């Protein structure tokens, strides 16, 4: 028995976990310093860099190794503008029925609250405010990023295709930040664009493909990456000795 | 133990007319001694909650819908911005199982 533990210990030496309290390694550092970038320079990202970023998405893990993603790189500012117009148009229409803030309309308030309960993901208070500010024209969708990567999922894939999209996308985002580029996840676009038949025809999107999310990519203004404080989350922990604890 | 919502809680959604009560907005403090007024934090703020007045950044007075993302903290070259209050929801969308705010920790 002790022999096998000794063998196991020798085996464990192959791995290189950090010492307790050791400084962050390069990957951890990129993860912790990644901030969403919402202010970009006009300079276009070269094609080879975008390809290098897409390549990291290609090697993401996916359910059943089906690699469910499809990327659409949009560097044509006209198409980006057109997409933004579609989104703003829909959000303005939504706000006509739901913008009770300050106006005090009881009917709109009732409708907004029904939407909050029926579609809690789309009408969570934070995106609700986002929809309002986008409709007002105070907030851009892709914040003037010169490149937009739309990520589509093949909806026939096993498991939950949007999860695989998230995994591939985060690979790409972290790779981009390691090059000093800025990115921002933008999912405000999905519902309006998936509803727009004309746009879908223009971009050649139809079943089984479905727009899941998008990433804004570009050179950031200033140096946006850095450490910030953030609330800790409770994690339940069932220990080896059968005890239970909650860690933060 | 994990927190849950009761059925009654779920019906009771946040009201935007009760900001400060249903919705606790985030807040940042800006050290005006070190702030150089470079203005990098202004476009970075997604909800446009910051403005420059007299060459110093400050939070707008008219409903700064800050959800404490920390982008302004990270971009500030003088490190003069600090999050003093974190965004919180109090009713059906309230965050569950949260602890104290911390920067990335090394265990």
CSV table of C-alpha atoms in Angstrom, one decimal:
chain,number,residue,atom,x,y,z
A,1,UNK,CA,0.0,0.0,0.0
A,2,UNK,CA,2.7,2.5,1.1
A,3,UNK,CA,4.6,1.4,-2.0
A,4,UNK,CA,1.8,2.5,-4.3
A,5,UNK,CA,1.5,5.8,-2.5
A,6,UNK,CA,5.2,6.4,-3.1
A,7,UNK,CA,4.7,5.6,-6.8
A,8,UNK,CA,1.7,8.0,-6.9
A,9,UNK,CA,3.8,10.7,-5.2
A,10,UNK,CA,6.5,10.2,-7.9
A,11,UNK,CA,3.8,10.4,-10.5
A,12,UNK,CA,2.4,13.6,-9.0
A,13,UNK,CA,5.7,15.3,-9.5
A,14,UNK,CA,5.1,15.4,-13.2
A,15,UNK,CA,2.4,18.1,-12.6
A,16,UNK,CA,3.4,21.6,-11.9
A,17,UNK,CA,0.9,23.1,-9.5
A,18,UNK,CA,2.0,26.4,-8.0
A,19,UNK,CA,3.2,26.6,-4.5
A,20,UNK,CA,0.6,28.0,-2.1
A,21,UNK,CA,0.7,31.8,-2.3
A,22,UNK,CA,2.8,31.8,-5.5
A,23,UNK,CA,2.4,34.7,-7.9
A,24,UNK,CA,-0.1,34.3,-10.8
A,25,UNK,CA,1.2,32.6,-13.9
A,26,UNK,CA,0.7,34.1,-17.3
A,27,UNK,CA,-2.7,32.4,-18.0
A,28,UNK,CA,-4.1,33.4,-14.6
A,29,UNK,CA,-2.9,36.9,-15.1
A,30,UNK,CA,-4.7,37.3,-18.4
A,31,UNK,CA,-7.9,35.9,-16.9
A,32,UNK,CA,-7.8,38.2,-13.9
A,33,UNK,CA,-6.8,41.3,-15.8
A,34,UNK,CA,-9.3,40.9,-18.6
A,35,UNK,CA,-11.8,43.7,-18.6
A,36,UNK,CA,-14.6,44.3,-21.1
A,37,UNK,CA,-13.5,47.0,-23.4
A,38,UNK,CA,-16.1,49.6,-24.5
A,39,UNK,CA,-13.9,52.2,-26.1
A,40,UNK,CA,-11.9,51.4,-29.2
A,41,UNK,CA,-9.5,53.1,-31.6
A,42,UNK,CA,-10.5,53.3,-35.2
A,43,UNK,CA,-7.5,51.2,-36.4
A,44,UNK,CA,-8.5,48.0,-38.0
A,45,UNK,CA,-7.2,44.7,-36.6
A,46,UNK,CA,-5.0,42.9,-39.2
A,47,UNK,CA,-6.3,39.8,-40.7
A,48,UNK,CA,-3.6,37.5,-39.4
A,49,UNK,CA,-4.3,38.5,-35.8
A,50,UNK,CA,-8.0,37.8,-36.2
A,51,UNK,CA,-7.1,34.4,-37.8
A,52,UNK,CA,-4.9,33.7,-34.9
A,53,UNK,CA,-7.7,34.4,-32.5
A,54,UNK,CA,-10.2,32.3,-34.4
A,55,UNK,CA,-7.7,29.4,-34.2
A,56,UNK,CA,-7.8,29.4,-30.4
A,57,UNK,CA,-11.6,29.1,-30.7
A,58,UNK,CA,-11.1,26.1,-33.1
A,59,UNK,CA,-9.2,24.2,-30.4
A,60,UNK,CA,-11.8,24.7,-27.7
A,61,UNK,CA,-13.4,21.7,-26.1
A,62,UNK,CA,-16.9,20.9,-27.1
A,63,UNK,CA,-19.6,18.4,-26.4
A,64,UNK,CA,-18.8,15.1,-28.3
A,65,UNK,CA,-16.1,17.0,-30.1
A,66,UNK,CA,-18.7,18.2,-32.6
A,67,UNK,CA,-17.2,21.7,-32.7
A,68,UNK,CA,-20.6,23.3,-33.1
A,69,UNK,CA,-19.4,26.9,-33.8
A,70,UNK,CA,-19.4,29.0,-36.9
A,71,UNK,CA,-17.7,32.3,-36.9
A,72,UNK,CA,-18.6,35.3,-39.0
A,73,UNK,CA,-16.0,38.0,-39.0
A,74,UNK,CA,-17.5,41.4,-39.9
A,75,UNK,CA,-15.0,44.2,-40.6
A,76,UNK,CA,-17.3,46.0,-43.1
A,77,UNK,CA,-18.5,49.0,-41.1
A,78,UNK,CA,-21.6,49.3,-43.3
A,79,UNK,CA,-22.8,45.9,-42.1
A,80,UNK,CA,-22.0,46.7,-38.5
A,81,UNK,CA,-24.0,50.0,-38.8
A,82,UNK,CA,-26.9,48.1,-40.4
A,83,UNK,CA,-27.0,45.6,-37.6
A,84,UNK,CA,-26.9,48.3,-35.0
A,85,UNK,CA,-29.8,50.0,-36.8
A,86,UNK,CA,-31.9,46.8,-36.7
A,87,UNK,CA,-31.2,46.4,-32.9
A,88,UNK,CA,-31.9,50.0,-32.1
A,89,UNK,CA,-35.1,49.9,-34.1
A,90,UNK,CA,-36.4,46.9,-32.1
A,91,UNK,CA,-35.4,48.3,-28.8
A,92,UNK,CA,-37.1,51.5,-29.5
A,93,UNK,CA,-40.3,49.6,-30.3
A,94,UNK,CA,-40.0,47.6,-27.0
A,95,UNK,CA,-39.5,50.8,-25.0
A,96,UNK,CA,-42.7,52.3,-26.4
A,97,UNK,CA,-44.6,49.7,-24.4
A,98,UNK,CA,-42.4,49.3,-21.4
A,99,UNK,CA,-40.6,52.6,-20.5
A,100,UNK,CA,-42.3,53.4,-17.3
A,101,UNK,CA,-39.2,54.9,-15.7
A,102,UNK,CA,-39.9,58.6,-14.8
A,103,UNK,CA,-43.0,58.7,-17.0
A,104,UNK,CA,-44.9,56.8,-14.2
A,105,UNK,CA,-47.3,55.1,-16.6
A,106,UNK,CA,-49.0,52.2,-14.6
A,107,UNK,CA,-49.8,50.4,-17.8
A,108,UNK,CA,-46.2,50.4,-19.0
A,109,UNK,CA,-45.0,49.4,-15.6
A,110,UNK,CA,-47.4,46.4,-15.6
A,111,UNK,CA,-46.2,45.3,-19.0
A,112,UNK,CA,-42.6,45.7,-18.1
A,113,UNK,CA,-43.1,43.6,-15.0
A,114,UNK,CA,-44.9,40.9,-16.9
A,115,UNK,CA,-42.0,40.8,-19.4
A,116,UNK,CA,-39.5,40.6,-16.4
A,117,UNK,CA,-41.3,37.5,-15.1
A,118,UNK,CA,-41.9,35.8,-18.5
A,119,UNK,CA,-38.5,36.5,-20.0
A,120,UNK,CA,-36.3,37.1,-16.9
A,121,UNK,CA,-33.1,36.7,-18.9
A,122,UNK,CA,-33.9,39.3,-21.5
A,123,UNK,CA,-35.6,41.7,-19.1
A,124,UNK,CA,-33.4,41.4,-16.0
A,125,UNK,CA,-33.0,44.9,-14.6
A,126,UNK,CA,-29.5,45.4,-15.9
A,127,UNK,CA,-30.3,44.5,-19.6
A,128,UNK,CA,-33.6,46.4,-19.2
A,129,UNK,CA,-31.7,49.5,-18.5
A,130,UNK,CA,-29.4,48.6,-21.3
A,131,UNK,CA,-32.3,48.3,-23.8
A,132,UNK,CA,-33.5,51.7,-22.6
A,133,UNK,CA,-30.1,53.4,-23.0
A,134,UNK,CA,-29.6,51.8,-26.4
A,135,UNK,CA,-33.0,52.9,-27.5
A,136,UNK,CA,-32.1,56.4,-26.3
A,137,UNK,CA,-28.9,56.3,-28.4
A,138,UNK,CA,-26.8,56.8,-25.3
A,139,UNK,CA,-25.1,53.4,-25.6
A,140,UNK,CA,-23.6,51.7,-28.7
A,141,UNK,CA,-24.0,48.0,-29.3
A,142,UNK,CA,-20.4,47.2,-30.3
A,143,UNK,CA,-19.0,50.4,-28.9
A,144,UNK,CA,-17.3,51.4,-32.2
A,145,UNK,CA,-15.2,48.2,-32.4
A,146,UNK,CA,-13.7,47.9,-35.9
A,147,UNK,CA,-14.2,44.1,-35.9
A,148,UNK,CA,-17.2,42.1,-34.8
A,149,UNK,CA,-17.1,38.3,-34.6
A,150,UNK,CA,-20.5,36.8,-34.7
A,151,UNK,CA,-20.7,33.3,-33.3
A,152,UNK,CA,-23.3,31.0,-34.6
A,153,UNK,CA,-24.1,27.5,-33.3
A,154,UNK,CA,-25.2,24.5,-35.2
A,155,UNK,CA,-28.3,23.8,-33.2
A,156,UNK,CA,-28.2,20.0,-33.9
A,157,UNK,CA,-25.1,19.6,-31.8
A,158,UNK,CA,-25.2,17.4,-28.7
A,159,UNK,CA,-25.8,18.8,-25.2
A,160,UNK,CA,-26.2,22.6,-25.0
A,161,UNK,CA,-24.6,24.3,-28.1
A,162,UNK,CA,-24.6,27.7,-26.5
A,163,UNK,CA,-22.3,26.4,-23.7
A,164,UNK,CA,-19.8,25.2,-26.3
A,165,UNK,CA,-20.0,28.6,-28.0
A,166,UNK,CA,-19.2,30.2,-24.6
A,167,UNK,CA,-16.2,28.0,-24.2
A,168,UNK,CA,-14.8,28.7,-27.7
A,169,UNK,CA,-15.5,32.4,-27.3
A,170,UNK,CA,-13.7,32.7,-24.0
A,171,UNK,CA,-10.6,31.0,-25.6
A,172,UNK,CA,-10.7,33.7,-28.2
A,173,UNK,CA,-11.3,36.6,-25.8
A,174,UNK,CA,-8.4,35.5,-23.6
A,175,UNK,CA,-6.1,35.1,-26.6
A,176,UNK,CA,-7.0,38.6,-27.8
A,177,UNK,CA,-6.3,40.1,-24.4
A,178,UNK,CA,-2.9,38.3,-24.3
A,179,UNK,CA,-2.1,40.2,-27.6
A,180,UNK,CA,-3.1,43.5,-25.8
A,181,UNK,CA,-6.3,43.8,-27.8
A,182,UNK,CA,-9.7,44.6,-26.3
A,183,UNK,CA,-12.8,42.6,-26.5
A,184,UNK,CA,-16.4,42.8,-25.3
A,185,UNK,CA,-19.0,40.1,-25.2
A,186,UNK,CA,-22.2,41.5,-26.8
A,187,UNK,CA,-25.3,39.4,-26.7
A,188,UNK,CA,-27.8,42.3,-27.1
A,189,UNK,CA,-27.7,41.5,-30.8
A,190,UNK,CA,-29.0,38.0,-30.8
A,191,UNK,CA,-32.7,38.4,-30.4
A,192,UNK,CA,-33.2,41.3,-32.8
A,193,UNK,CA,-30.9,39.8,-35.4
A,194,UNK,CA,-32.4,36.3,-35.1
A,195,UNK,CA,-35.8,37.9,-35.7
A,196,UNK,CA,-34.7,39.9,-38.8
A,197,UNK,CA,-35.4,37.7,-41.8
A,198,UNK,CA,-33.9,40.2,-44.3
A,199,UNK,CA,-30.6,40.4,-42.4
A,200,UNK,CA,-30.4,36.6,-42.0
A,201,UNK,CA,-30.9,36.2,-45.8
A,202,UNK,CA,-28.2,38.8,-46.4
A,203,UNK,CA,-25.8,37.0,-44.2
A,204,UNK,CA,-26.8,33.5,-45.3
A,205,UNK,CA,-27.9,32.3,-41.9
A,206,UNK,CA,-30.6,29.7,-41.7
A,207,UNK,CA,-31.3,26.4,-39.9
A,208,UNK,CA,-29.4,24.7,-38.3
A,209,UNK,CA,-27.4,27.8,-37.7
A,210,UNK,CA,-28.5,30.3,-35.0
A,211,UNK,CA,-26.7,33.4,-33.8
A,212,UNK,CA,-25.8,32.8,-30.2
A,213,UNK,CA,-23.5,35.7,-29.3
A,214,UNK,CA,-20.9,38.1,-30.6
A,215,UNK,CA,-17.6,39.5,-29.7
A,216,UNK,CA,-16.4,43.1,-30.3
A,217,UNK,CA,-12.7,43.2,-31.1
A,218,UNK,CA,-10.3,46.1,-31.5
A,219,UNK,CA,-7.4,48.1,-30.2
A,220,UNK,CA,-8.5,49.6,-26.9
A,221,UNK,CA,-8.2,53.2,-25.9
A,222,UNK,CA,-5.8,53.4,-22.9
A,223,UNK,CA,-4.9,50.3,-21.0
A,224,UNK,CA,-8.2,48.9,-19.9
A,225,UNK,CA,-6.9,45.6,-18.4
A,226,UNK,CA,-6.3,45.5,-14.7
A,227,UNK,CA,-7.2,43.9,-11.4
A,228,UNK,CA,-10.5,45.0,-9.7
A,229,UNK,CA,-12.3,43.9,-6.6
A,230,UNK,CA,-15.3,41.8,-7.2
A,231,UNK,CA,-17.8,40.1,-4.8
A,232,UNK,CA,-16.9,36.6,-3.8
A,233,UNK,CA,-19.3,33.7,-4.4
A,234,UNK,CA,-20.2,31.0,-2.0
A,235,UNK,CA,-19.1,27.5,-2.9
A,236,UNK,CA,-20.4,24.4,-1.1
A,237,UNK,CA,-17.6,22.0,-0.3
A,238,UNK,CA,-18.1,18.3,0.6
A,239,UNK,CA,-14.8,17.3,2.1
A,240,UNK,CA,-13.2,13.9,1.8
A,241,UNK,CA,-13.9,13.2,5.5
A,242,UNK,CA,-17.6,13.7,5.0
A,243,UNK,CA,-17.8,17.1,6.5
A,244,UNK,CA,-19.5,20.1,4.8
A,245,UNK,CA,-18.4,23.7,4.6
A,246,UNK,CA,-19.1,26.8,2.6
A,247,UNK,CA,-16.1,28.7,1.3
A,248,UNK,CA,-15.9,32.1,-0.3
B,1,UNK,CA,-26.7,27.0,3.4
B,2,UNK,CA,-27.6,28.1,-0.1
B,3,UNK,CA,-30.1,31.0,-0.3
B,4,UNK,CA,-33.4,30.6,-2.3
B,5,UNK,CA,-36.3,32.7,-3.3
B,6,UNK,CA,-39.8,32.1,-2.1
B,7,UNK,CA,-42.7,32.1,-4.5
B,8,UNK,CA,-43.7,35.4,-3.1
B,9,UNK,CA,-40.2,36.9,-3.7
B,10,UNK,CA,-40.3,35.8,-7.3
B,11,UNK,CA,-43.5,37.7,-8.0
B,12,UNK,CA,-42.0,40.9,-6.4
B,13,UNK,CA,-39.9,42.3,-9.2
B,14,UNK,CA,-37.7,45.4,-8.9
B,15,UNK,CA,-39.3,48.7,-9.6
B,16,UNK,CA,-37.1,51.3,-11.5
B,17,UNK,CA,-38.9,54.1,-9.8
B,18,UNK,CA,-37.6,52.8,-6.4
B,19,UNK,CA,-33.9,53.2,-7.1
B,20,UNK,CA,-32.1,53.1,-3.8
B,21,UNK,CA,-34.7,50.8,-2.3
B,22,UNK,CA,-35.3,48.0,-4.8
B,23,UNK,CA,-32.1,48.6,-6.8
B,24,UNK,CA,-29.0,49.7,-5.0
B,25,UNK,CA,-26.7,51.3,-7.5
B,26,UNK,CA,-23.0,51.0,-7.5
B,27,UNK,CA,-20.8,53.8,-6.5
B,28,UNK,CA,-17.2,54.8,-7.1
B,29,UNK,CA,-15.1,57.3,-5.3
B,30,UNK,CA,-12.6,59.4,-7.2
B,31,UNK,CA,-9.6,60.8,-5.5
B,32,UNK,CA,-9.5,64.4,-6.8
B,33,UNK,CA,-6.0,64.9,-5.6
B,34,UNK,CA,-4.5,62.3,-8.0
B,35,UNK,CA,-7.1,62.5,-10.8
B,36,UNK,CA,-5.4,64.2,-13.8
B,37,UNK,CA,-8.7,64.6,-15.8
B,38,UNK,CA,-7.4,62.5,-18.7
B,39,UNK,CA,-10.9,61.4,-19.4
B,40,UNK,CA,-10.2,57.8,-20.2
B,41,UNK,CA,-12.8,56.6,-17.8
B,42,UNK,CA,-15.6,58.5,-19.5
B,43,UNK,CA,-16.1,56.5,-22.7
B,44,UNK,CA,-15.2,53.3,-20.8
B,45,UNK,CA,-18.2,53.5,-18.6
B,46,UNK,CA,-21.0,51.6,-20.3
B,47,UNK,CA,-23.8,53.5,-18.6
B,48,UNK,CA,-22.1,56.9,-18.9
B,49,UNK,CA,-22.1,57.4,-15.2
B,50,UNK,CA,-19.0,59.5,-15.1
B,51,UNK,CA,-18.3,63.0,-16.4
B,52,UNK,CA,-15.5,65.5,-16.3
B,53,UNK,CA,-16.2,68.7,-14.3
B,54,UNK,CA,-13.4,71.2,-13.8
B,55,UNK,CA,-10.8,68.7,-15.1
B,56,UNK,CA,-11.7,66.1,-12.5
B,57,UNK,CA,-13.8,63.0,-13.1
B,58,UNK,CA,-16.9,62.6,-11.0
B,59,UNK,CA,-20.1,60.6,-11.0
B,60,UNK,CA,-23.1,62.1,-12.8
B,61,UNK,CA,-25.8,63.4,-10.4
B,62,UNK,CA,-28.7,62.3,-12.6
B,63,UNK,CA,-29.2,58.5,-12.0
B,64,UNK,CA,-25.7,57.0,-12.6
B,65,UNK,CA,-26.8,53.4,-13.2
B,66,UNK,CA,-23.4,52.0,-12.1
B,67,UNK,CA,-23.4,48.2,-11.8
B,68,UNK,CA,-19.8,48.1,-10.4
B,69,UNK,CA,-18.2,46.5,-13.4
B,70,UNK,CA,-14.9,48.1,-12.4
B,71,UNK,CA,-13.8,49.1,-15.9
B,72,UNK,CA,-13.1,52.7,-14.7
B,73,UNK,CA,-11.0,51.3,-11.8
B,74,UNK,CA,-8.9,49.2,-14.2
B,75,UNK,CA,-8.3,51.9,-16.8
B,76,UNK,CA,-7.4,54.7,-14.5
B,77,UNK,CA,-3.7,55.4,-15.0
B,78,UNK,CA,-3.4,57.2,-11.7
B,79,UNK,CA,-5.3,54.5,-9.7
B,80,UNK,CA,-7.6,57.2,-8.3
B,81,UNK,CA,-10.9,55.4,-8.7
B,82,UNK,CA,-12.2,52.9,-6.1
B,83,UNK,CA,-15.5,51.1,-5.9
B,84,UNK,CA,-17.2,52.1,-2.7
B,85,UNK,CA,-20.5,50.4,-3.2
B,86,UNK,CA,-21.5,47.3,-5.2
B,87,UNK,CA,-24.6,47.1,-7.4
B,88,UNK,CA,-27.3,45.1,-5.6
B,89,UNK,CA,-30.8,44.1,-6.4
B,90,UNK,CA,-33.2,43.6,-3.5
B,91,UNK,CA,-36.2,41.7,-4.9
B,92,UNK,CA,-36.8,38.9,-7.3
B,93,UNK,CA,-33.5,39.3,-9.1
B,94,UNK,CA,-31.4,39.6,-6.0
B,95,UNK,CA,-28.0,38.0,-6.1
B,96,UNK,CA,-27.7,34.9,-4.0
B,97,UNK,CA,-24.8,33.4,-2.1
B,98,UNK,CA,-22.4,36.4,-2.3
B,99,UNK,CA,-19.6,37.2,0.0
B,100,UNK,CA,-17.4,40.3,0.6
B,101,UNK,CA,-15.8,41.9,-2.4
B,102,UNK,CA,-12.1,41.0,-2.9
B,103,UNK,CA,-9.5,41.5,-5.6
B,104,UNK,CA,-8.1,38.3,-7.2
B,105,UNK,CA,-6.7,36.2,-4.3
B,106,UNK,CA,-3.6,34.0,-4.2
B,107,UNK,CA,-4.3,30.9,-2.2
